[in-house]
Tab-separated table of C-alpha atoms in Angstrom:
chain	number	residue	atom	x	y	z
A	283	MET	CA	-3.298	29.811	25.907
A	284	LYS	CA	-0.871	32.195	24.274
A	285	TYR	CA	-3.703	34.553	22.643
A	286	SER	CA	-6.577	35.877	23.863
A	287	LYS	CA	-9.799	35.253	22.153
A	288	LEU	CA	-10.167	38.551	20.230
A	289	ASP	CA	-6.521	38.128	18.991
A	290	ALA	CA	-6.675	34.185	17.594
A	291	LYS	CA	-7.039	35.151	14.116
A	292	ASP	CA	-3.791	37.701	14.260
A	293	TYR	CA	-1.908	35.051	16.440
A	294	ALA	CA	-2.830	32.346	13.725
A	295	ARG	CA	-1.610	34.152	10.933
A	296	GLU	CA	1.954	34.682	12.177
A	297	HIS	CA	1.978	31.409	13.769
A	298	MET	CA	0.033	28.204	11.690
A	299	ARG	CA	2.429	28.590	8.948
A	300	GLY	CA	4.860	26.243	7.253
A	301	ILE	CA	4.120	22.070	7.130
A	302	TRP	CA	1.865	20.612	9.087
A	303	ALA	CA	1.306	17.141	9.479
A	304	ALA	CA	-1.925	14.931	10.796
A	305	ALA	CA	-0.447	11.744	13.242
A	306	LEU	CA	-1.287	8.472	12.781
A	307	ASN	CA	-1.480	7.051	16.118
A	308	PRO	CA	0.288	3.627	17.515
A	309	PHE	CA	-1.059	1.095	18.939
A	310	HIS	CA	0.376	-2.215	20.489
A	311	GLN	CA	-0.226	-6.187	18.895
A	312	ASP	CA	-2.877	-6.565	21.553
A	313	GLY	CA	-4.686	-2.996	20.677
A	314	THR	CA	-3.818	-0.891	23.262
A	315	PHE	CA	-3.069	2.406	23.203
A	316	ASN	CA	1.412	2.929	22.588
A	317	GLU	CA	2.166	6.237	24.217
A	318	GLU	CA	5.767	6.023	24.172
A	319	GLY	CA	5.563	5.634	20.264
A	320	LEU	CA	3.641	8.229	19.419
A	321	ARG	CA	6.550	10.355	22.209
A	322	SER	CA	9.144	8.694	19.588
A	323	ASN	CA	7.320	9.108	16.426
A	324	ILE	CA	6.777	13.132	17.244
A	325	ARG	CA	9.854	13.972	18.524
A	326	HIS	CA	10.986	12.397	15.200
A	327	TRP	CA	8.939	14.685	13.277
A	328	VAL	CA	9.795	17.752	14.846
A	329	ASP	CA	13.304	17.120	15.898
A	330	ASP	CA	14.867	15.088	12.578
A	331	LEU	CA	12.040	16.353	9.843
A	332	GLY	CA	11.443	19.891	10.647
A	333	ILE	CA	7.601	19.727	10.981
A	334	GLN	CA	6.247	22.600	12.145
A	335	GLY	CA	2.915	21.743	13.198
A	336	LEU	CA	0.973	18.701	14.359
A	337	PHE	CA	-2.654	17.045	13.603
A	338	ILE	CA	-3.370	15.062	16.667
A	339	ALA	CA	-5.840	12.458	17.257
A	340	GLY	CA	-7.673	12.873	14.018
A	341	LYS	CA	-9.345	10.142	11.610
A	342	GLN	CA	-5.732	9.526	10.099
A	343	GLY	CA	-5.400	8.952	13.968
A	344	GLU	CA	-8.173	6.385	14.172
A	345	PHE	CA	-10.135	9.054	16.794
A	346	PHE	CA	-13.720	6.819	16.692
A	347	SER	CA	-11.456	3.879	18.190
A	348	MET	CA	-10.495	5.761	20.863
A	349	SER	CA	-11.733	6.757	24.033
A	350	LEU	CA	-12.155	9.612	25.267
A	351	GLU	CA	-9.484	9.771	28.004
A	352	GLU	CA	-7.444	8.136	25.293
A	353	ARG	CA	-8.104	11.172	22.695
A	354	LYS	CA	-7.972	13.818	25.807
A	355	ARG	CA	-3.618	11.823	26.536
A	356	ASN	CA	-3.358	12.110	23.462
A	357	PHE	CA	-3.329	16.046	23.242
A	358	GLU	CA	-1.193	16.242	27.051
A	359	ILE	CA	1.778	14.260	25.235
A	360	ALA	CA	1.685	16.220	21.762
A	361	VAL	CA	2.049	19.425	24.182
A	362	GLU	CA	4.703	17.933	26.162
A	363	GLU	CA	6.910	16.805	23.489
A	364	CYS	CA	6.438	19.585	21.100
A	365	ASP	CA	7.273	22.018	23.544
A	366	GLY	CA	6.436	24.730	22.050
A	367	LYS	CA	9.224	23.576	18.730
A	368	ALA	CA	6.232	23.116	16.561
A	369	GLY	CA	2.680	24.118	16.636
A	370	THR	CA	-0.195	21.706	17.638
A	371	ILE	CA	-4.037	21.051	16.812
A	372	MET	CA	-6.107	18.564	18.735
A	373	SER	CA	-9.045	17.050	16.739
A	374	ALA	CA	-12.025	17.520	18.571
A	375	SER	CA	-14.501	16.505	15.860
A	376	ASP	CA	-17.117	13.975	17.637
A	377	GLN	CA	-21.017	13.744	16.231
A	378	ASN	CA	-21.991	14.384	19.920
A	379	PHE	CA	-21.584	18.404	20.280
A	380	ASP	CA	-20.986	17.440	23.925
A	381	THR	CA	-17.975	15.756	23.246
A	382	VAL	CA	-16.719	18.654	20.898
A	383	VAL	CA	-16.757	21.170	23.768
A	384	GLU	CA	-15.202	18.725	26.318
A	385	LEU	CA	-12.147	18.314	23.821
A	386	ALA	CA	-11.862	22.014	23.042
A	387	ARG	CA	-11.645	22.924	26.295
A	388	HIS	CA	-9.315	20.045	27.397
A	389	ALA	CA	-7.331	21.341	24.645
A	390	GLN	CA	-7.568	25.188	25.755
A	391	ASP	CA	-6.083	23.950	29.318
A	392	CYS	CA	-3.542	21.687	28.632
A	393	GLY	CA	-1.789	24.454	26.290
A	394	ALA	CA	-2.623	23.304	22.889
A	395	ASP	CA	-2.549	25.985	19.985
A	396	TYR	CA	-5.596	25.233	18.656
A	397	VAL	CA	-8.504	22.678	17.456
A	398	VAL	CA	-10.145	21.494	14.791
A	399	VAL	CA	-13.687	20.327	13.628
A	400	HIS	CA	-15.148	18.904	11.260
A	401	ALA	CA	-18.304	19.823	9.527
A	402	PRO	CA	-21.318	17.708	11.287
A	403	VAL	CA	-22.922	14.593	9.724
A	404	LEU	CA	-26.617	15.994	9.651
A	405	HIS	CA	-29.768	13.833	9.821
A	406	PHE	CA	-32.595	14.938	8.120
A	407	ILE	CA	-31.114	18.241	7.103
A	408	SER	CA	-31.463	19.564	3.289
A	409	ASP	CA	-30.513	22.840	3.389
A	410	GLN	CA	-28.074	22.824	5.663
A	411	ASP	CA	-25.741	26.349	5.861
A	412	ASP	CA	-27.904	28.145	8.677
A	413	THR	CA	-27.727	24.662	10.791
A	414	VAL	CA	-23.990	24.237	10.282
A	415	PHE	CA	-22.854	28.471	11.035
A	416	ASN	CA	-24.781	28.167	14.120
A	417	TYR	CA	-22.637	24.673	15.444
A	418	TYR	CA	-19.939	26.595	14.776
A	419	LYS	CA	-21.218	29.987	16.034
A	420	GLU	CA	-22.397	27.446	19.470
A	421	LEU	CA	-18.710	25.597	19.850
A	422	CYS	CA	-16.890	29.705	19.511
A	423	ASP	CA	-19.271	30.439	21.938
A	424	ARG	CA	-18.519	28.489	24.610
A	425	VAL	CA	-14.519	28.176	23.967
A	426	ASP	CA	-11.527	30.370	23.588
A	427	ILE	CA	-8.989	28.272	21.249
A	428	GLY	CA	-8.475	29.419	17.840
A	429	ILE	CA	-10.982	26.918	15.588
A	430	ALA	CA	-10.372	25.714	12.225
A	431	MET	CA	-13.163	24.329	10.166
A	432	TRP	CA	-12.993	20.688	8.585
A	433	SER	CA	-15.380	20.728	5.154
A	434	HIS	CA	-14.983	17.064	3.641
A	435	PRO	CA	-17.357	14.417	1.547
A	436	ASP	CA	-17.790	12.127	4.772
A	437	SER	CA	-19.993	14.667	6.707
A	438	GLY	CA	-22.151	13.641	3.608
A	439	TYR	CA	-22.108	18.012	2.440
A	440	LEU	CA	-19.772	20.040	1.460
A	441	MET	CA	-19.330	23.921	2.711
A	442	SER	CA	-19.654	25.982	0.450
A	443	PRO	CA	-17.277	28.775	-0.029
A	444	GLU	CA	-19.714	31.304	0.613
A	445	LEU	CA	-20.481	29.583	4.282
A	446	CYS	CA	-17.057	28.936	5.229
A	447	ALA	CA	-16.625	33.043	4.408
A	448	ARG	CA	-19.533	33.433	6.794
A	449	VAL	CA	-18.209	31.406	9.373
A	450	ALA	CA	-15.014	32.504	9.687
A	451	GLU	CA	-16.198	36.413	10.612
A	452	LEU	CA	-16.597	34.584	14.230
A	453	PRO	CA	-14.029	35.781	16.441
A	454	ASN	CA	-11.952	32.466	16.815
A	455	ILE	CA	-12.392	30.812	13.449
A	456	VAL	CA	-8.373	30.717	12.800
A	457	ALA	CA	-8.409	28.554	9.762
A	458	ILE	CA	-9.843	25.616	7.583
A	459	LYS	CA	-9.069	22.284	6.408
A	460	TYR	CA	-11.056	22.414	2.774
A	461	SER	CA	-11.058	18.998	1.827
A	462	VAL	CA	-12.842	19.849	-1.488
A	463	PRO	CA	-12.639	20.501	-5.135
A	464	ARG	CA	-9.955	23.004	-5.990
A	465	GLU	CA	-12.127	25.477	-7.599
A	466	MET	CA	-13.343	25.682	-3.853
A	467	TYR	CA	-10.880	26.748	-2.316
A	468	VAL	CA	-9.514	28.239	-4.955
A	469	ARG	CA	-12.743	30.743	-4.235
A	470	LEU	CA	-12.930	30.590	-0.784
A	471	SER	CA	-9.093	31.843	-0.714
A	472	ARG	CA	-9.729	35.071	-2.702
A	473	MET	CA	-12.916	35.840	-0.551
A	474	VAL	CA	-11.048	35.632	2.905
A	475	GLY	CA	-8.042	36.633	2.176
A	476	ASP	CA	-5.773	36.650	4.973
A	477	LYS	CA	-8.436	36.707	7.361
A	478	ILE	CA	-8.333	32.578	8.098
A	479	GLN	CA	-5.842	30.285	6.791
A	480	VAL	CA	-7.368	28.120	3.849
A	481	SER	CA	-5.526	25.005	3.125
A	482	THR	CA	-6.168	21.287	1.823
A	483	ALA	CA	-4.518	17.959	2.867
A	484	SER	CA	-3.101	17.313	-1.129
A	485	GLU	CA	0.727	17.334	-0.950
A	486	GLU	CA	0.744	17.436	-4.857
A	487	GLU	CA	-0.914	20.158	-5.201
A	488	TRP	CA	0.194	22.513	-2.214
A	489	LEU	CA	3.607	23.815	-4.210
A	490	ASP	CA	1.393	25.130	-6.879
A	491	ASN	CA	-1.116	26.786	-3.831
A	492	ILE	CA	2.510	28.812	-2.404
A	493	GLU	CA	2.598	29.939	-5.970
A	494	GLU	CA	-0.561	31.206	-7.098
A	495	LEU	CA	-2.975	31.557	-4.030
A	496	ASP	CA	0.193	32.647	-1.692
A	497	TRP	CA	-0.908	30.160	1.073
A	498	LYS	CA	1.499	29.890	4.368
A	499	LEU	CA	-0.118	26.367	5.726
A	500	TYR	CA	-0.119	23.227	4.365
A	501	LEU	CA	-2.666	21.467	6.785
A	502	CYS	CA	-2.566	18.740	6.835
A	503	SER	CA	-2.114	14.904	6.207
A	504	ALA	CA	0.583	11.901	6.446
A	505	PRO	CA	3.358	13.414	3.506
A	506	PRO	CA	5.328	15.023	5.418
A	507	TYR	CA	6.660	12.039	7.419
A	508	LEU	CA	6.055	9.436	4.415
A	509	LEU	CA	8.097	11.142	2.189
A	510	GLN	CA	10.455	12.365	4.241
A	511	THR	CA	13.463	11.058	6.579
A	512	LYS	CA	15.956	12.790	8.365
A	513	ALA	CA	18.498	11.866	5.329
A	514	ASP	CA	15.706	12.925	2.489
A	515	ARG	CA	13.753	16.117	3.830
A	516	ARG	CA	13.316	16.823	0.225
A	517	MET	CA	9.250	18.525	0.944
A	518	GLN	CA	10.371	20.321	3.475
A	519	ALA	CA	13.536	22.060	0.874
A	520	TYR	CA	11.101	22.310	-2.045
A	521	THR	CA	8.620	23.924	0.400
A	522	GLU	CA	11.700	26.412	1.929
A	523	LEU	CA	12.705	26.789	-2.049
A	524	ALA	CA	8.878	28.497	-2.860
A	525	PHE	CA	8.496	30.591	0.228
A	526	ALA	CA	11.571	31.623	-1.499
A	527	GLY	CA	10.367	32.475	-4.757
A	528	ARG	CA	12.532	29.911	-5.872
A	529	PHE	CA	9.495	28.018	-7.865
A	530	GLU	CA	11.170	26.520	-10.931
A	531	GLU	CA	14.205	24.900	-8.434
A	532	ALA	CA	11.015	24.097	-6.107
A	533	ARG	CA	9.016	22.083	-8.683
A	534	LYS	CA	12.285	19.878	-10.150
A	535	LEU	CA	12.350	19.002	-6.466
A	536	ARG	CA	8.505	18.189	-5.825
A	537	ASP	CA	8.466	16.326	-8.948
A	538	SER	CA	11.576	14.181	-8.009
A	539	LEU	CA	9.273	12.473	-4.900
A	540	ASP	CA	7.114	11.375	-7.692
A	541	PRO	CA	8.125	7.606	-7.301
A	542	VAL	CA	7.846	7.606	-4.071
A	543	ARG	CA	4.388	8.941	-4.483
A	544	GLU	CA	3.746	6.136	-7.009
A	545	ALA	CA	5.056	3.115	-4.409
A	546	ILE	CA	2.654	4.721	-1.947
A	547	ARG	CA	-0.135	5.277	-4.180
A	548	SER	CA	0.305	1.485	-6.107
A	549	THR	CA	0.396	-0.133	-3.214
A	550	ARG	CA	-2.085	0.989	-0.874
A	551	PRO	CA	-5.761	-0.996	-0.847
A	552	GLY	CA	-8.604	0.947	-0.896
A	553	GLY	CA	-10.213	0.039	2.080
A	554	LYS	CA	-7.143	0.266	4.269
A	555	PRO	CA	-5.358	3.791	4.372
A	556	GLN	CA	-4.038	3.560	7.728
A	557	ALA	CA	-2.832	0.184	8.174
A	558	HIS	CA	-0.804	0.813	5.011
A	559	SER	CA	0.730	4.377	6.414
A	560	LYS	CA	1.479	2.303	8.987
A	561	TYR	CA	2.934	-0.392	7.469
A	562	TRP	CA	5.190	2.402	5.388
A	563	GLN	CA	5.956	4.177	9.124
A	564	ASP	CA	7.459	0.776	10.081
A	565	LEU	CA	9.552	0.326	6.753
A	566	LEU	CA	10.380	4.006	7.807
A	567	GLY	CA	11.833	3.116	11.189
A	568	GLN	CA	9.037	4.759	12.590
A	569	VAL	CA	6.501	3.162	15.335
A	570	GLY	CA	3.693	2.234	13.469
A	571	GLY	CA	1.893	-0.952	13.791
A	572	PRO	CA	-1.370	-2.566	13.791
A	573	VAL	CA	-4.696	-0.570	13.577
A	574	ARG	CA	-7.421	-0.790	15.718
A	575	ALA	CA	-11.241	-2.517	15.165
A	576	PRO	CA	-12.676	-2.612	13.080
A	577	LEU	CA	-10.277	-1.147	10.739
A	578	LEU	CA	-8.500	-4.123	8.148
A	579	GLN	CA	-4.937	-5.173	8.563
A	580	LEU	CA	-2.781	-5.249	5.538
A	581	THR	CA	-2.297	-8.881	5.169
A	582	ASP	CA	0.907	-10.765	3.847
A	583	GLU	CA	0.842	-10.550	0.465
A	584	GLU	CA	-0.079	-6.539	0.317
A	585	LYS	CA	2.974	-6.087	2.992
A	586	VAL	CA	5.767	-7.769	0.211
A	587	ARG	CA	3.939	-5.638	-2.418
A	588	THR	CA	4.819	-2.574	-0.645
A	589	ARG	CA	7.919	-3.384	0.820
A	590	GLU	CA	9.893	-3.903	-2.514
A	591	ALA	CA	8.111	-0.897	-3.596
A	592	PHE	CA	9.375	1.312	-0.848
A	593	ASP	CA	13.375	-0.521	-1.297
A	594	GLY	CA	12.654	1.009	-4.594
A	595	CYS	CA	10.922	4.089	-4.714
A	596	GLY	CA	14.039	6.081	-3.749
A	597	LEU	CA	14.062	7.536	-0.615
A	598	LYS	CA	17.393	8.214	1.461
A	599	LEU	CA	17.254	6.119	4.622
């Protein structure tokens, strides 16, 4: 590891910055893992798009349909391909706590920068705060790597800002991906200051959060590589303008991406987000491919609509 457990917060404050993207995971037509496809995508994301960090084997990456060994192999590939040019944060989320610990230790051993672990689904519990705190405390006690919390509605509850701030006191908690209404992450940001990095996956709110909350980290979803090409890096450009305090210029550039956002939003079937994003990747020349069962593939008609929207959205290829 590049830091000690007690230095994790300081290290993340300095290095966990900029645009981090959540990787979709490519599969072959027969459903097997496309290792070379993942390597190719990572090289494009880092070398051509300038993405500063990658979130590996999470919900976007269909971790729920992958074996434990495939998830570990994802970690290893990301570390090899990023090779110090970009940061890595590995999803160790799982309903089995021993699996969470095993994945976090593997990430630590193979050279990852951080892990992210979402709040657990809790059965029969209606007053969850102490249990959730203990969940993260147990994990912090067992590994040294920096850990990002992740609270989202899929857990069946949202961690309150007060609970998040309590967990943030643990020594190797370095960040949170906080998929909650804006008023909640604003409150948490003001409560914790720069103790941990607070972020959310909404690209459309990213610029406002830089300006109003002094955020330094976008953590993270697929827009950094769905809205951009090697010839058209407007998200990166408006981020750099915002970091430089040139907010009016940044807003104009951000808003120029509205046709691309609308093309994606208007053609994405509600039940097929990963399949749609992977097809958009294919259109961009990245390696998308099929989703794994039980997820649904796009129909031919859905592909035609998406292709028509893609052709008219104004992205430069």
